[in-house]
Coordinates of C-alpha atoms and ligand atoms in Angstrom, one line a residue:
M1 CA 0.0 0.0 0.0
S2 CA 1.1 3.5 -0.6
A3 CA 0.7 6.0 2.2
T4 CA 1.8 8.9 -0.1
R5 CA -0.6 8.2 -3.0
Y6 CA -3.8 10.1 -3.5
T7 CA -6.2 9.2 -6.3
Y8 CA -8.7 11.7 -7.8
L9 CA -11.3 12.1 -10.5
G10 CA -9.3 12.7 -13.6
P11 CA -8.0 12.9 -16.2
A12 CA -5.6 15.9 -15.8
G13 CA -7.4 19.2 -15.9
T14 CA -10.5 18.4 -13.8
F15 CA -11.9 20.9 -11.3
T16 CA -11.3 18.1 -8.8
E17 CA -7.5 18.3 -9.6
A18 CA -7.6 22.1 -9.2
A19 CA -9.3 21.7 -5.8
L20 CA -6.9 19.0 -4.7
H21 CA -4.0 21.3 -5.3
T22 CA -5.4 23.7 -2.6
L23 CA -4.6 21.0 0.1
P24 CA -1.0 21.7 1.4
E25 CA -0.2 18.0 1.5
A26 CA -0.9 17.6 -2.2
A27 CA 2.6 18.9 -2.9
T28 CA 4.1 15.9 -1.2
R29 CA 1.8 13.2 -2.5
E30 CA 1.9 11.1 -5.7
L31 CA -1.4 12.3 -7.4
V32 CA -3.0 9.6 -9.6
P33 CA -5.9 10.6 -11.9
L34 CA -8.6 7.9 -12.4
S35 CA -11.5 7.9 -14.7
S36 CA -14.3 7.5 -12.1
V37 CA -15.2 8.3 -8.5
A38 CA -15.7 4.5 -8.0
L39 CA -12.2 3.7 -9.2
A40 CA -10.6 6.5 -7.1
L41 CA -12.4 5.2 -4.0
D42 CA -11.7 1.5 -4.7
A43 CA -8.0 2.2 -4.8
V44 CA -8.3 3.4 -1.3
R45 CA -10.4 0.4 -0.2
G46 CA -7.8 -1.9 -1.8
G47 CA -4.9 -0.1 -0.1
E48 CA -3.2 1.1 -3.3
A49 CA -3.7 4.7 -2.1
S50 CA -4.2 6.4 1.3
G51 CA -6.6 9.0 0.0
A52 CA -9.1 9.7 -2.8
F53 CA -10.2 13.2 -3.7
V54 CA -13.7 13.4 -5.2
P55 CA -16.5 15.8 -5.8
I56 CA -19.5 15.3 -3.5
E57 CA -21.9 18.2 -3.8
N58 CA -22.7 21.1 -6.0
S59 CA -24.6 24.3 -5.0
V60 CA -26.7 24.2 -8.2
E61 CA -27.2 20.5 -9.0
G62 CA -27.0 19.1 -5.5
A63 CA -25.4 15.7 -4.8
V64 CA -22.8 14.0 -6.9
T65 CA -24.7 10.7 -6.6
A66 CA -21.8 8.4 -7.5
T67 CA -19.8 9.7 -4.5
N68 CA -22.8 9.6 -2.1
D69 CA -23.7 6.0 -3.1
E70 CA -20.1 4.8 -2.8
L71 CA -19.9 6.3 0.7
A72 CA -23.2 4.7 1.7
S73 CA -22.3 1.2 0.5
G74 CA -19.3 -1.2 0.2
A75 CA -16.4 -1.3 2.6
P76 CA -16.6 1.7 5.0
L77 CA -14.7 4.9 4.2
M78 CA -14.3 8.2 6.0
I79 CA -14.0 11.9 5.0
Y80 CA -11.0 13.7 6.4
R81 CA -11.0 17.1 4.7
E82 CA -13.3 19.2 2.5
V83 CA -12.5 21.9 -0.1
L84 CA -15.0 24.4 -1.6
L85 CA -14.2 25.6 -5.2
P86 CA -16.2 28.3 -7.1
I87 CA -16.9 27.0 -10.5
A88 CA -17.0 28.9 -13.9
F89 CA -16.8 27.0 -17.2
A90 CA -15.2 27.8 -20.4
L91 CA -16.4 26.4 -23.7
L92 CA -13.4 24.6 -25.1
V93 CA -13.0 23.9 -28.8
R94 CA -10.4 22.7 -31.3
P95 CA -8.6 25.7 -32.8
G96 CA -10.5 27.3 -35.6
T97 CA -14.0 26.1 -34.4
E98 CA -16.6 28.9 -34.4
L99 CA -19.8 29.0 -32.3
A100 CA -22.0 28.6 -35.4
G101 CA -20.2 25.3 -36.2
I102 CA -20.9 23.6 -32.8
K103 CA -23.4 20.7 -33.2
T104 CA -22.3 18.5 -30.2
V105 CA -21.2 19.5 -26.7
T106 CA -20.2 17.5 -23.6
S107 CA -19.6 17.9 -19.9
H108 CA -19.9 16.0 -16.6
P109 CA -23.7 15.7 -15.9
V110 CA -23.3 17.8 -12.7
A111 CA -22.0 20.7 -14.9
Q112 CA -24.9 20.6 -17.4
P113 CA -27.5 22.3 -15.1
Q114 CA -25.0 25.1 -14.4
V115 CA -24.8 26.0 -18.1
R116 CA -28.3 25.1 -19.2
R117 CA -29.5 28.6 -19.7
W118 CA -26.3 29.6 -21.5
L119 CA -26.7 26.6 -23.8
A120 CA -30.4 27.4 -24.6
A121 CA -29.5 31.0 -25.4
N122 CA -26.3 30.5 -27.3
L123 CA -26.4 26.9 -28.8
P124 CA -30.1 26.0 -28.8
D125 CA -29.7 23.3 -31.4
A126 CA -26.5 21.7 -30.1
V127 CA -26.9 18.1 -28.7
W128 CA -25.4 17.7 -25.2
E129 CA -24.0 14.4 -24.0
S130 CA -22.5 13.3 -20.7
A131 CA -18.8 12.8 -20.1
A132 CA -17.1 11.0 -17.2
S133 CA -15.6 14.3 -16.1
N134 CA -15.3 17.8 -17.5
A135 CA -11.7 17.2 -18.4
D136 CA -12.6 13.9 -20.0
G137 CA -15.0 15.9 -22.2
A138 CA -12.1 18.2 -23.2
R139 CA -10.1 15.1 -24.1
L140 CA -13.0 13.8 -26.2
V141 CA -13.1 17.1 -28.1
S142 CA -9.4 16.9 -28.8
E143 CA -10.0 13.4 -30.3
G144 CA -12.8 14.9 -32.5
R145 CA -15.6 13.0 -30.8
Y146 CA -17.5 16.3 -29.8
D147 CA -17.3 19.8 -31.1
A148 CA -17.1 21.5 -27.7
A149 CA -16.8 20.8 -24.0
F150 CA -17.6 22.7 -20.9
A151 CA -14.6 22.5 -18.6
G152 CA -12.2 24.7 -16.6
E153 CA -10.3 27.2 -18.8
F154 CA -7.1 25.6 -17.3
A155 CA -7.9 22.4 -19.1
A156 CA -7.5 24.0 -22.6
P157 CA -3.7 23.9 -23.0
I158 CA -3.6 20.3 -21.7
Y159 CA -5.7 19.1 -24.6
G160 CA -4.6 21.6 -27.2
L161 CA -8.0 23.4 -27.2
D162 CA -9.0 27.0 -27.2
P163 CA -11.4 28.6 -24.7
L164 CA -14.0 30.0 -27.2
V165 CA -16.2 31.5 -24.5
K166 CA -15.0 32.1 -20.9
D167 CA -16.7 32.5 -17.6
I168 CA -19.9 30.7 -18.3
A169 CA -22.1 30.1 -15.2
D170 CA -25.9 30.4 -15.0
A171 CA -25.6 31.0 -11.3
R172 CA -22.8 33.4 -10.3
S173 CA -21.9 31.8 -7.0
A174 CA -21.9 28.2 -8.2
T175 CA -19.6 26.2 -5.8
T176 CA -18.6 22.6 -5.7
R177 CA -17.6 20.8 -2.6
F178 CA -14.9 18.1 -2.8
V179 CA -13.8 15.7 0.0
L180 CA -10.6 13.7 0.8
V181 CA -11.7 10.2 1.6
G182 CA -9.6 7.5 3.4
R183 CA -10.1 4.2 5.1
P184 CA -11.6 4.5 8.6
G185 CA -9.1 5.8 11.1
R186 CA -8.5 8.4 13.8
I187 CA -10.4 11.6 13.3
S188 CA -8.6 14.9 13.6
S189 CA -9.1 17.0 16.7
A190 CA -11.9 19.5 16.9
T191 CA -11.0 23.0 15.6
G192 CA -14.2 24.8 16.8
A193 CA -15.4 25.0 13.2
D194 CA -16.1 21.4 12.3
K195 CA -18.6 19.2 10.4
T196 CA -19.7 15.7 11.0
S197 CA -21.0 13.4 8.3
M198 CA -23.0 10.1 8.5
V199 CA -25.3 7.8 6.7
V200 CA -28.4 6.8 8.6
W201 CA -31.0 4.1 7.7
L202 CA -34.5 4.9 8.8
P203 CA -36.1 3.1 11.8
D204 CA -38.6 0.6 10.5
D205 CA -41.3 1.9 8.3
H206 CA -43.8 3.8 10.4
P207 CA -45.3 7.3 10.6
G208 CA -42.9 9.9 12.0
A209 CA -39.8 7.7 11.5
L210 CA -37.9 10.5 9.8
L211 CA -39.0 13.0 12.4
E212 CA -37.7 10.7 15.2
L213 CA -34.3 10.7 13.5
L214 CA -34.3 14.5 13.1
Q215 CA -35.3 15.0 16.7
E216 CA -32.0 13.6 17.8
F217 CA -30.3 16.7 16.3
A218 CA -33.1 19.2 17.1
V219 CA -33.3 18.5 20.9
R220 CA -29.5 19.0 21.1
G221 CA -29.4 22.2 19.2
I222 CA -27.4 20.7 16.3
N223 CA -27.8 22.5 12.9
L224 CA -28.0 20.3 9.9
M225 CA -26.0 21.4 6.8
R226 CA -27.2 18.8 4.4
I227 CA -29.7 15.9 4.3
E228 CA -29.9 13.8 1.1
S229 CA -32.0 10.8 0.6
R230 CA -30.7 8.0 -1.6
P231 CA -32.4 4.7 -2.5
T232 CA -30.8 1.7 -0.7
G233 CA -31.2 -0.4 -3.8
E234 CA -33.4 -2.8 -1.8
G235 CA -36.7 -2.0 -3.5
L236 CA -38.9 1.0 -4.0
G237 CA -39.5 3.1 -0.9
N238 CA -36.2 2.0 0.8
Y239 CA -34.0 5.0 1.5
C240 CA -31.0 6.0 3.5
F241 CA -30.1 9.5 4.4
L242 CA -26.7 11.2 4.0
I243 CA -26.5 13.9 6.7
D244 CA -23.9 16.6 7.4
C245 CA -24.3 18.4 10.7
E246 CA -22.4 21.2 12.4
G247 CA -19.9 20.2 15.1
H248 CA -17.4 17.5 16.0
L249 CA -18.0 14.0 17.3
S250 CA -16.0 14.9 20.4
E251 CA -18.6 17.6 21.3
R252 CA -21.0 16.0 23.8
R253 CA -24.1 17.1 22.0
V254 CA -22.9 15.6 18.7
G255 CA -21.7 12.4 20.4
E256 CA -25.0 12.1 22.2
A257 CA -27.0 12.7 19.0
M258 CA -25.0 9.9 17.3
M259 CA -25.7 7.6 20.2
G260 CA -29.4 8.5 19.9
L261 CA -29.3 7.6 16.2
K262 CA -27.5 4.3 17.0
R263 CA -30.2 3.4 19.5
I264 CA -33.1 3.9 17.2
C265 CA -31.8 3.3 13.6
P266 CA -31.0 -0.2 12.2
Q267 CA -27.7 1.1 10.8
V268 CA -25.6 4.2 11.2
R269 CA -22.4 4.8 9.3
F270 CA -20.1 7.4 10.8
L271 CA -18.4 9.2 7.9
G272 CA -16.0 11.5 9.8
S273 CA -15.6 14.8 11.7
Y274 CA -13.4 17.3 9.9
P275 CA -12.7 21.0 9.7
R276 CA -15.2 23.1 7.8
A277 CA -13.8 24.6 4.6
D278 CA -15.7 27.9 5.3
R279 CA -14.1 28.1 8.8
Q280 CA -17.5 29.2 10.2
P281 CA -18.2 28.2 13.8
S282 CA -21.4 26.3 14.5
T283 CA -24.6 28.5 14.5
G284 CA -26.8 29.4 17.5
R285 CA -26.5 27.0 20.4
R286 CA -29.6 25.8 22.1
P287 CA -29.4 26.6 25.9
G288 CA -28.3 23.5 27.9
T289 CA -26.4 21.8 25.1
S290 CA -22.8 22.9 25.8
D291 CA -20.2 20.3 26.9
A292 CA -20.3 21.8 30.4
D293 CA -24.1 21.4 30.6
F294 CA -23.8 17.7 29.6
T295 CA -21.0 17.1 32.1
A296 CA -23.0 18.8 34.9
A297 CA -26.1 16.7 34.1
S298 CA -24.2 13.4 34.1
D299 CA -22.4 14.4 37.4
W300 CA -25.8 15.1 38.9
L301 CA -27.1 11.8 37.7
S302 CA -24.2 10.0 39.4
R303 CA -24.9 11.9 42.6
C304 CA -28.6 10.8 42.4
L305 CA -27.6 7.2 42.0
D306 CA -25.2 7.5 44.9
G307 CA -28.0 9.0 47.1
R308 CA -26.4 12.4 47.1
A309 CA -28.9 14.2 44.9
D310 CA -28.6 17.4 47.0
A311 CA -24.8 17.6 47.0
Ligands
PPY1 O1 -13.8 17.8 -11.5 C1 -14.4 17.8 -12.6 O2 -14.1 18.4 -13.6 C2 -15.6 17.0 -12.7 O3 -16.0 16.6 -13.8 C3 -16.5 17.0 -11.5 C4 -17.3 18.3 -11.4 C5 -18.4 18.5 -12.1 C6 -19.1 19.7 -12.1 C7 -18.5 20.8 -11.4 C8 -17.3 20.6 -10.7 C9 -16.7 19.3 -10.7

């Protein structure tokens, strides 16, 4: 196994690669591009790499389903870091191509909703097809398989293409979130601005089951940052939930919420506690949910059990 190898969604020139380079340790790792999220994660599961860097969520399109499904199934993995990257696309073409000559265009499926309005306004008759990644779309254009690709402008020189149009984004603040995933191991210490991720399977099918699950967070004043339902693959109506909440597992209220979920849900997969990329501390605490409040309450319980309730 290689402790210094990170795989990522490639090929060269993906947004994933650009985001990976913002991690300080990327400079000292062997970075290996692979053609799918599943392959990048399997290399970690198989011990050929210590980390895989993959997109997980987009502010316009939502979940990158391949990543979410991989984290919810198969051998367990954990998230150790996250990176946020603002995304703007360039329309990459072979030198000499003009807008009027573009009949086919490609991108990663998560990119398409971010350029849908631009496409309708500027290339209404062009046929869009999905690529394994935005950079792979650029590679396919260089091979003549498509006329144009939406990708990062930085991918153009890698594939001998020209950015015909730059800075394309239907939503100005489009951001993609990427995560560094490894095999389960020790989580980093709390920083005061942390996030905890998990996959939770619903308590057996009954009215209010989802509410019961959410109450574990609500009563402890824990703010949710994301909740995504995904089919378990075990028949219609069977879903699990990928949840990100504010805080670190070592905070009493987060630990107690996880224990609450563990008691009522058939399965809970802890996906890690790690520093928030936006460095924002957790929002508004509910009174009585600080670590000191939990410690005081359990001390009091011990005194009650000892017959010293008034001490
Ligand atoms: O990293 C890439 O280039 C990808 O293909 C994944 C992706 C898709 C859409 C926005 C950002 C990243």
